[in-house]
Coordinates of C-alpha atoms in Angstrom, one line a residue:
T1 CA 8.8 40.6 -52.7
L2 CA 5.6 38.8 -51.5
H3 CA 2.1 40.0 -52.0
E4 CA -0.2 40.6 -49.1
G5 CA -1.7 37.5 -47.7
H6 CA 0.8 35.1 -49.2
I7 CA 1.9 32.2 -47.0
V8 CA 5.4 30.9 -47.7
S9 CA 5.4 27.1 -48.3
A10 CA 8.0 24.6 -47.2
Q11 CA 9.4 24.5 -50.8
E12 CA 9.6 28.3 -51.0
L13 CA 11.3 28.5 -47.6
T14 CA 14.0 26.1 -48.8
V15 CA 14.8 28.3 -51.8
L16 CA 14.9 31.5 -49.6
L17 CA 17.3 29.9 -47.1
K18 CA 19.7 28.5 -49.7
P19 CA 21.9 31.6 -49.8
L20 CA 22.3 31.4 -46.0
L21 CA 23.4 27.7 -46.2
T22 CA 26.0 28.3 -48.9
L23 CA 28.1 30.7 -46.8
K24 CA 31.7 29.5 -46.1
S25 CA 31.5 30.3 -42.3
R26 CA 28.2 28.8 -41.3
N27 CA 27.2 29.5 -37.7
L28 CA 23.4 29.5 -37.5
I29 CA 21.4 30.3 -34.4
L30 CA 17.7 29.2 -34.4
F31 CA 15.5 30.8 -31.8
L32 CA 12.3 28.8 -31.6
Q33 CA 9.2 30.1 -29.8
D34 CA 5.9 28.3 -29.3
T35 CA 3.8 31.1 -30.9
L36 CA 4.6 34.2 -32.9
S37 CA 3.2 36.2 -35.8
V38 CA 4.6 39.1 -37.7
E39 CA 1.7 41.3 -36.4
D40 CA 3.1 40.9 -32.9
F41 CA 6.1 43.2 -33.8
T42 CA 3.8 46.1 -34.7
Y43 CA 0.9 45.5 -32.3
L44 CA 3.0 45.1 -29.2
S45 CA 5.3 48.0 -30.0
E46 CA 2.5 50.4 -30.9
F47 CA 0.1 49.4 -28.1
Y48 CA 2.6 49.6 -25.3
G49 CA 4.6 52.6 -26.5
D50 CA 7.9 52.7 -24.6
K51 CA 7.5 49.1 -23.4
N52 CA 8.5 47.7 -26.8
P53 CA 9.8 44.2 -26.1
F54 CA 11.8 44.1 -29.4
Q55 CA 14.8 46.1 -28.4
N56 CA 17.6 44.3 -30.2
E57 CA 19.5 46.1 -33.0
I58 CA 20.3 42.8 -34.8
L59 CA 17.8 43.4 -37.7
R60 CA 18.8 47.0 -38.2
S61 CA 22.6 46.4 -38.0
S62 CA 22.5 43.3 -40.2
P63 CA 24.0 43.7 -43.7
S64 CA 21.1 41.7 -45.1
S65 CA 17.9 40.6 -43.6
L66 CA 14.8 38.7 -44.7
V67 CA 11.4 39.1 -43.0
L68 CA 8.6 36.8 -44.1
P69 CA 5.0 37.9 -43.4
A70 CA 3.8 34.4 -42.8
V71 CA 5.2 30.9 -43.1
D72 CA 3.3 27.7 -43.3
C73 CA 3.2 25.8 -40.0
K74 CA 4.2 22.6 -41.7
A75 CA 7.4 24.4 -43.0
T76 CA 8.3 25.6 -39.6
R77 CA 7.8 22.2 -38.1
E78 CA 10.2 20.7 -40.6
L79 CA 12.7 23.6 -40.5
L80 CA 15.0 21.9 -37.9
S81 CA 15.1 18.6 -39.8
F82 CA 15.7 20.5 -43.1
L83 CA 18.7 22.5 -41.6
Q84 CA 20.2 19.3 -40.2
E85 CA 20.0 17.6 -43.6
S86 CA 21.4 20.6 -45.4
G87 CA 25.0 20.0 -44.1
E88 CA 27.2 18.5 -41.4
W89 CA 26.3 20.6 -38.4
K90 CA 27.5 20.4 -34.8
L91 CA 24.1 20.6 -33.1
T92 CA 23.8 22.3 -29.8
N93 CA 20.5 22.6 -27.9
I94 CA 19.8 25.2 -25.3
T95 CA 16.7 24.8 -23.2
D96 CA 17.6 26.2 -19.8
F97 CA 18.0 29.8 -21.1
D98 CA 21.6 30.0 -19.9
V99 CA 23.3 31.3 -23.0
S100 CA 26.4 32.7 -21.2
Q101 CA 28.3 29.4 -21.3
L102 CA 27.9 28.9 -25.1
E103 CA 31.2 28.1 -26.9
L104 CA 31.4 27.6 -30.6
N105 CA 34.1 25.8 -32.5
T106 CA 34.5 28.1 -35.5
S107 CA 36.5 25.5 -37.5
R108 CA 33.2 23.7 -38.3
S109 CA 29.6 24.5 -39.0
N110 CA 27.5 25.1 -35.9
L111 CA 23.8 24.9 -35.5
V112 CA 22.5 26.2 -32.2
V113 CA 18.8 25.7 -31.3
V114 CA 17.5 27.8 -28.5
Q115 CA 14.1 26.8 -27.1
L116 CA 12.7 30.1 -25.9
Q117 CA 10.3 30.0 -23.0
P118 CA 6.7 29.6 -24.0
L119 CA 4.3 32.5 -23.9
V120 CA 1.7 32.4 -21.1
S121 CA -1.4 31.3 -22.9
G122 CA -4.9 32.3 -21.7
L123 CA -3.8 35.5 -19.9
N124 CA -3.8 39.1 -20.9
E125 CA -1.5 40.9 -23.2
I126 CA 0.7 42.2 -20.3
S127 CA 1.8 38.6 -19.6
V128 CA 2.5 37.9 -23.2
L129 CA 4.5 41.2 -23.4
E130 CA 6.6 40.2 -20.4
A131 CA 7.3 36.7 -21.9
I132 CA 8.3 38.1 -25.3
A133 CA 10.5 40.8 -23.6
E134 CA 12.3 38.1 -21.6
N135 CA 12.9 36.1 -24.8
D136 CA 14.2 39.2 -26.4
K137 CA 16.7 39.6 -23.6
I138 CA 17.9 36.0 -24.2
I139 CA 18.3 36.7 -27.9
G140 CA 20.2 39.9 -27.1
R141 CA 22.6 38.3 -24.6
L142 CA 23.5 35.5 -26.9
T143 CA 24.0 37.6 -30.1
M144 CA 26.0 40.2 -28.1
D145 CA 28.4 37.5 -26.8
L146 CA 29.0 36.2 -30.3
Q147 CA 29.6 39.6 -31.6
E148 CA 32.2 40.3 -28.9
Q149 CA 33.9 37.1 -29.8
G150 CA 34.1 38.2 -33.4
I151 CA 32.1 35.2 -34.7
H152 CA 30.1 35.6 -37.8
F153 CA 26.7 34.2 -37.5
S154 CA 23.1 34.2 -38.8
V155 CA 19.9 34.2 -36.8
I156 CA 16.5 32.7 -37.5
Y157 CA 13.7 33.8 -35.2
T158 CA 10.5 31.9 -35.7
A159 CA 7.8 29.9 -34.0
V160 CA 6.1 26.5 -34.2
R161 CA 2.6 28.0 -34.8
P162 CA 1.1 31.4 -35.3
S163 CA -0.2 33.5 -32.4
R164 CA -2.8 35.2 -34.6
I165 CA -5.0 33.5 -37.1
S166 CA -6.8 35.7 -39.6
R167 CA -10.5 35.2 -39.9
R168 CA -11.8 34.9 -43.4
T169 CA -15.4 36.0 -44.1
D170 CA -15.8 33.5 -46.9
V171 CA -15.3 30.5 -44.7
V172 CA -18.5 28.8 -43.4
W173 CA -17.8 27.4 -40.0
E174 CA -19.3 24.1 -39.4
L175 CA -19.2 21.6 -36.6
R176 CA -17.5 18.4 -37.8
R177 CA -14.9 15.9 -36.6
Q178 CA -11.4 16.6 -37.6
L179 CA -9.3 13.6 -36.6
M180 CA -5.9 12.5 -37.4
A181 CA -7.3 9.3 -38.9
T182 CA -8.9 11.3 -41.7
E183 CA -7.0 12.1 -44.9
E184 CA -7.3 15.9 -44.5
E185 CA -4.5 17.2 -42.3
D186 CA -5.0 20.3 -40.1
N187 CA -2.3 22.8 -40.7
L188 CA -1.9 23.4 -37.0
S189 CA -1.6 19.7 -36.0
Y190 CA 1.5 18.0 -34.9
P191 CA 2.8 14.5 -35.5
P192 CA 1.5 12.2 -32.7
L193 CA 3.8 11.0 -30.0
N194 CA 4.4 7.3 -30.3
V195 CA 5.8 4.8 -27.8
T196 CA 7.3 1.6 -29.2
T197 CA 8.2 -1.8 -27.8
G198 CA 10.7 -3.4 -30.1
N199 CA 9.5 -2.7 -33.6
K200 CA 5.8 -2.3 -32.7
T201 CA 4.0 0.9 -31.7
C202 CA 1.9 0.3 -28.6
I203 CA 0.8 3.9 -27.7
L204 CA -0.2 6.9 -29.9
F205 CA -0.9 10.2 -28.2
H206 CA -1.8 13.6 -29.7
A207 CA -3.1 17.0 -28.6
S208 CA -3.2 20.4 -30.1
L209 CA -2.7 22.0 -26.7
F210 CA -1.3 20.4 -23.6
N211 CA -1.2 22.8 -20.7
L212 CA -0.9 22.5 -16.9
T213 CA -1.2 25.1 -14.2
A214 CA 0.4 24.6 -10.8
N215 CA -1.0 26.3 -7.7
G216 CA -3.1 28.5 -9.8
S217 CA -0.2 30.7 -11.0
V218 CA 2.6 28.7 -12.7
S219 CA 1.6 27.9 -16.3
I220 CA 3.3 25.0 -18.0
D221 CA 2.8 24.5 -21.7
L222 CA 4.0 21.1 -22.7
T223 CA 2.7 21.1 -26.3
N224 CA 6.0 22.0 -27.9
A225 CA 8.2 19.7 -25.8
T226 CA 5.8 16.8 -26.3
F227 CA 5.0 16.8 -30.0
V228 CA 7.4 19.2 -31.8
T229 CA 10.8 18.9 -30.2
Q230 CA 9.8 15.7 -28.4
N231 CA 12.0 16.7 -25.5
V232 CA 10.2 14.2 -23.3
D233 CA 11.3 10.8 -21.8
T234 CA 8.8 7.9 -22.4
S235 CA 11.1 5.1 -21.3
A236 CA 9.0 4.4 -18.2
S237 CA 5.9 3.6 -20.3
E238 CA 4.5 0.1 -20.0
C239 CA 2.5 -1.8 -22.6
S240 CA 0.6 -5.1 -22.4
D241 CA -2.6 -6.5 -23.8
F242 CA -4.6 -5.5 -20.8
N243 CA -2.9 -2.6 -19.0
T244 CA -0.9 0.3 -20.5
T245 CA 0.8 3.2 -18.9
L246 CA 1.9 6.3 -20.9
S247 CA 4.7 8.0 -18.9
L248 CA 5.8 11.5 -19.9
K249 CA 8.9 12.8 -18.0
Y250 CA 10.1 16.4 -18.4
T251 CA 13.2 17.9 -17.0
K252 CA 12.9 21.5 -15.7
P253 CA 9.7 22.2 -17.6
V254 CA 9.5 25.6 -15.8
N255 CA 11.5 27.5 -13.2
G256 CA 10.8 26.0 -9.7
I257 CA 10.1 22.5 -10.9
S258 CA 13.1 20.3 -11.5
S259 CA 11.2 17.3 -12.9
L260 CA 7.6 16.5 -13.9
E261 CA 6.1 13.2 -14.8
I262 CA 2.6 12.7 -16.2
R263 CA 1.1 9.2 -16.4
F264 CA -2.0 8.0 -18.3
L265 CA -3.3 4.7 -16.9
M266 CA -5.3 2.7 -19.4
T267 CA -7.0 -0.7 -19.3
N268 CA -8.5 -3.1 -21.8
K269 CA -11.4 -5.2 -20.5
F270 CA -14.2 -7.4 -21.9
Y271 CA -17.7 -6.3 -21.1
E272 CA -20.5 -8.9 -21.4
P273 CA -23.4 -6.5 -22.2
S274 CA -21.7 -5.4 -25.4
A275 CA -19.9 -8.7 -26.0
R276 CA -16.6 -6.9 -26.9
N277 CA -13.5 -5.4 -25.4
W278 CA -13.3 -1.8 -24.4
S279 CA -10.3 0.4 -23.7
T280 CA -10.7 3.0 -21.0
L281 CA -8.5 5.7 -19.5
D282 CA -8.9 5.2 -15.8
A283 CA -6.7 7.7 -14.2
V284 CA -4.1 10.5 -14.8
E285 CA -1.3 11.1 -12.4
I286 CA 1.1 14.0 -12.0
V287 CA 4.3 13.5 -10.1
E288 CA 6.2 16.7 -9.2
D289 CA 9.9 16.4 -8.3
G290 CA 9.5 12.7 -7.8
E291 CA 7.6 13.1 -4.6
K292 CA 4.3 15.0 -4.8
L293 CA 1.7 12.7 -6.4
A294 CA -1.5 14.3 -7.8
K295 CA -4.1 11.7 -9.0
F296 CA -7.2 12.3 -11.1
N297 CA -10.0 10.0 -11.9
V298 CA -11.3 10.2 -15.5
S299 CA -14.9 10.1 -16.5
G300 CA -16.1 9.5 -20.0
I301 CA -13.0 8.2 -21.9
S302 CA -13.8 4.8 -23.3
A303 CA -13.8 3.3 -26.8
P304 CA -13.9 -0.1 -28.4
A305 CA -10.5 -1.7 -28.1
E306 CA -10.0 -1.5 -31.9
Y307 CA -10.6 2.3 -32.0
S308 CA -8.9 5.4 -30.7
F309 CA -10.5 8.0 -28.6
H310 CA -10.9 11.7 -29.4
C311 CA -12.3 14.6 -27.5
Q312 CA -12.1 18.3 -28.2
L313 CA -11.6 19.4 -24.6
V314 CA -10.3 17.3 -21.7
G315 CA -9.4 18.8 -18.3
T316 CA -10.3 19.8 -14.8
D317 CA -12.9 22.4 -15.8
N318 CA -16.5 21.6 -15.0
L319 CA -17.6 22.6 -18.5
Y320 CA -15.3 20.2 -20.4
P321 CA -17.0 17.1 -22.0
V322 CA -14.4 14.9 -20.3
R323 CA -13.4 15.8 -16.8
L324 CA -10.4 15.0 -14.7
I325 CA -11.7 14.7 -11.2
P326 CA -9.2 15.2 -8.3
S327 CA -9.0 12.1 -6.1
N328 CA -6.5 13.5 -3.5
N329 CA -5.6 16.8 -1.9
E330 CA -2.5 17.3 -4.1
A331 CA -4.6 17.1 -7.3
K332 CA -6.5 20.2 -6.2
N333 CA -3.4 22.3 -6.7
W334 CA -3.3 21.5 -10.4
T335 CA -5.4 22.6 -13.4
V336 CA -5.2 20.5 -16.6
S337 CA -6.3 21.6 -20.0
I338 CA -5.9 19.4 -23.1
S339 CA -7.4 20.3 -26.5
S340 CA -8.1 17.9 -29.3
L341 CA -6.9 14.9 -27.3
Q342 CA -6.6 11.7 -29.3
I343 CA -5.1 8.6 -27.7
Q344 CA -4.9 4.9 -28.6
S345 CA -3.1 2.2 -26.5
F346 CA -4.3 -1.1 -28.0
N347 CA -4.5 -2.7 -31.5
I348 CA -2.4 -0.1 -33.3
E349 CA -1.8 -0.9 -37.0
N350 CA 0.6 0.8 -39.4
N351 CA 1.7 3.3 -36.8
Q352 CA -1.6 5.2 -37.3
F353 CA -4.6 6.0 -35.3
S354 CA -7.6 3.8 -35.9
Y355 CA -11.1 5.1 -36.4
A356 CA -11.8 7.5 -33.5
S357 CA -14.7 7.3 -31.1
D358 CA -15.5 10.9 -30.3
C359 CA -16.8 12.2 -27.0
A360 CA -19.1 14.7 -28.7
G361 CA -22.7 13.3 -28.9
F362 CA -24.7 13.4 -32.1
F363 CA -27.3 15.6 -30.3
T364 CA -25.6 18.9 -29.5
P365 CA -27.3 21.6 -27.3
G366 CA -28.2 23.5 -30.5
I367 CA -29.9 20.5 -31.9
W368 CA -31.9 20.0 -28.7
M369 CA -32.9 23.6 -28.7
G370 CA -34.1 23.4 -32.3
L371 CA -36.0 20.2 -31.6
V372 CA -37.8 21.6 -28.5
T373 CA -38.6 24.9 -30.3
S374 CA -40.0 22.9 -33.3
I375 CA -42.1 20.7 -31.0
I376 CA -43.6 23.8 -29.2
L377 CA -44.4 25.5 -32.5
L378 CA -45.9 22.2 -33.9
W379 CA -48.1 21.9 -30.8
I380 CA -49.4 25.5 -31.2
L381 CA -50.1 24.8 -34.8
T382 CA -52.0 21.6 -34.0
Y383 CA -54.0 23.3 -31.3
G384 CA -54.9 26.1 -33.6
I385 CA -56.0 23.7 -36.4
H386 CA -58.1 21.7 -33.8
M387 CA -59.8 24.9 -32.6
I388 CA -60.6 26.0 -36.1
M389 CA -62.1 22.6 -36.9
Q390 CA -64.5 23.0 -33.9
L391 CA -66.0 26.2 -35.4
T392 CA -69.7 25.7 -36.7
T393 CA -71.9 27.9 -38.8
N394 CA -75.6 28.8 -38.1
S395 CA -78.2 26.4 -39.7
R396 CA -81.0 29.0 -39.5
F397 CA -81.1 32.7 -40.2
D398 CA -83.6 35.6 -39.5
D399 CA -86.1 36.5 -42.1
P400 CA -86.6 40.3 -42.1
K401 CA -90.2 39.9 -43.4
G402 CA -91.2 37.2 -40.9
P403 CA -91.2 36.8 -37.2
A404 CA -88.0 37.0 -35.2
L405 CA -86.0 33.8 -35.0
S406 CA -86.3 32.2 -31.6
V407 CA -83.5 29.8 -30.6
P408 CA -84.2 27.6 -27.6
Q409 CA -81.6 27.8 -24.8
T410 CA -81.1 24.1 -25.0
E411 CA -79.6 24.5 -28.5

């Protein structure tokens, strides 16, 4: 029994899962979604009435069940590695959502990891409802097949990060840099993707959200595949002292696209005015199915060669601090959105990001508005004081007993 608001830590989750791991016949199915919160079960079912996406009877028919109100993101990120270390499992990964061909050897322990399709982010609840309903059908088909085969199994349904974050009134929001080079770790951050040559790390890449949209309708969320499961091929990446290319290749990232490659082209040059080397991200390329090349020019991503670069928003939107500008017609069919981008391709030490050069200036729009308002008020105050100082009093006054005071017009 957990009290309201309690978040299960990684250590607590390990204790709670121990009874599951001590069973003689261990067949464990891990359904992993990109975002999910326990509130989704009640909110979606009550709001949409008969269109409840959670139709499976697994939880109700289970002899024992455990529902946790909230689990720490760090615990869910380490769940797969914890399960693998807890015993000798035969690991099976399912990413193409075809669960009909799954066959389990019941003579040994089986761990099946099913990567559910990501929820369509940035759209309305109807799209989220349809995505969860489709994932629910996948869960239902797989579990029904196992039940028909007479296989005893246990299921874990969880996500990499929460879909709903509660807002606390006692938290004072402030604008500050939260980089991976700092000691404080964000609970929603992921380990950076690293590319190595031999024993040396030559590229570090991190983002809290990595999303593409093709033709204005097909949304591709690459966050989970890039940083959590790292189901991405970086073998085509190239590293040198002057030119570096980060190549990210994905197989069937979404229905209709068989392969997708994203390249980040970076250079390291010496600039005489600053008398130092600067690393710049010159271009981003998207290759669809090995043929269609979309190329973007990048404006505003540069940092001293010894530093990493960080920016809160990078993409094709005109309002982003760093923009990806289409340089050919194919690039106009793509929309790119990267949140909390941090990248470093030169002078990496101890497999960690160096101090980050941030794209956010020290003078934000709010600061400029405050300065302009203060200057206007100060000018009004100065003008008022100046006018008051110009006031003079009369040097002569009327005497009621004497003749009337005559003031010449010249005075």
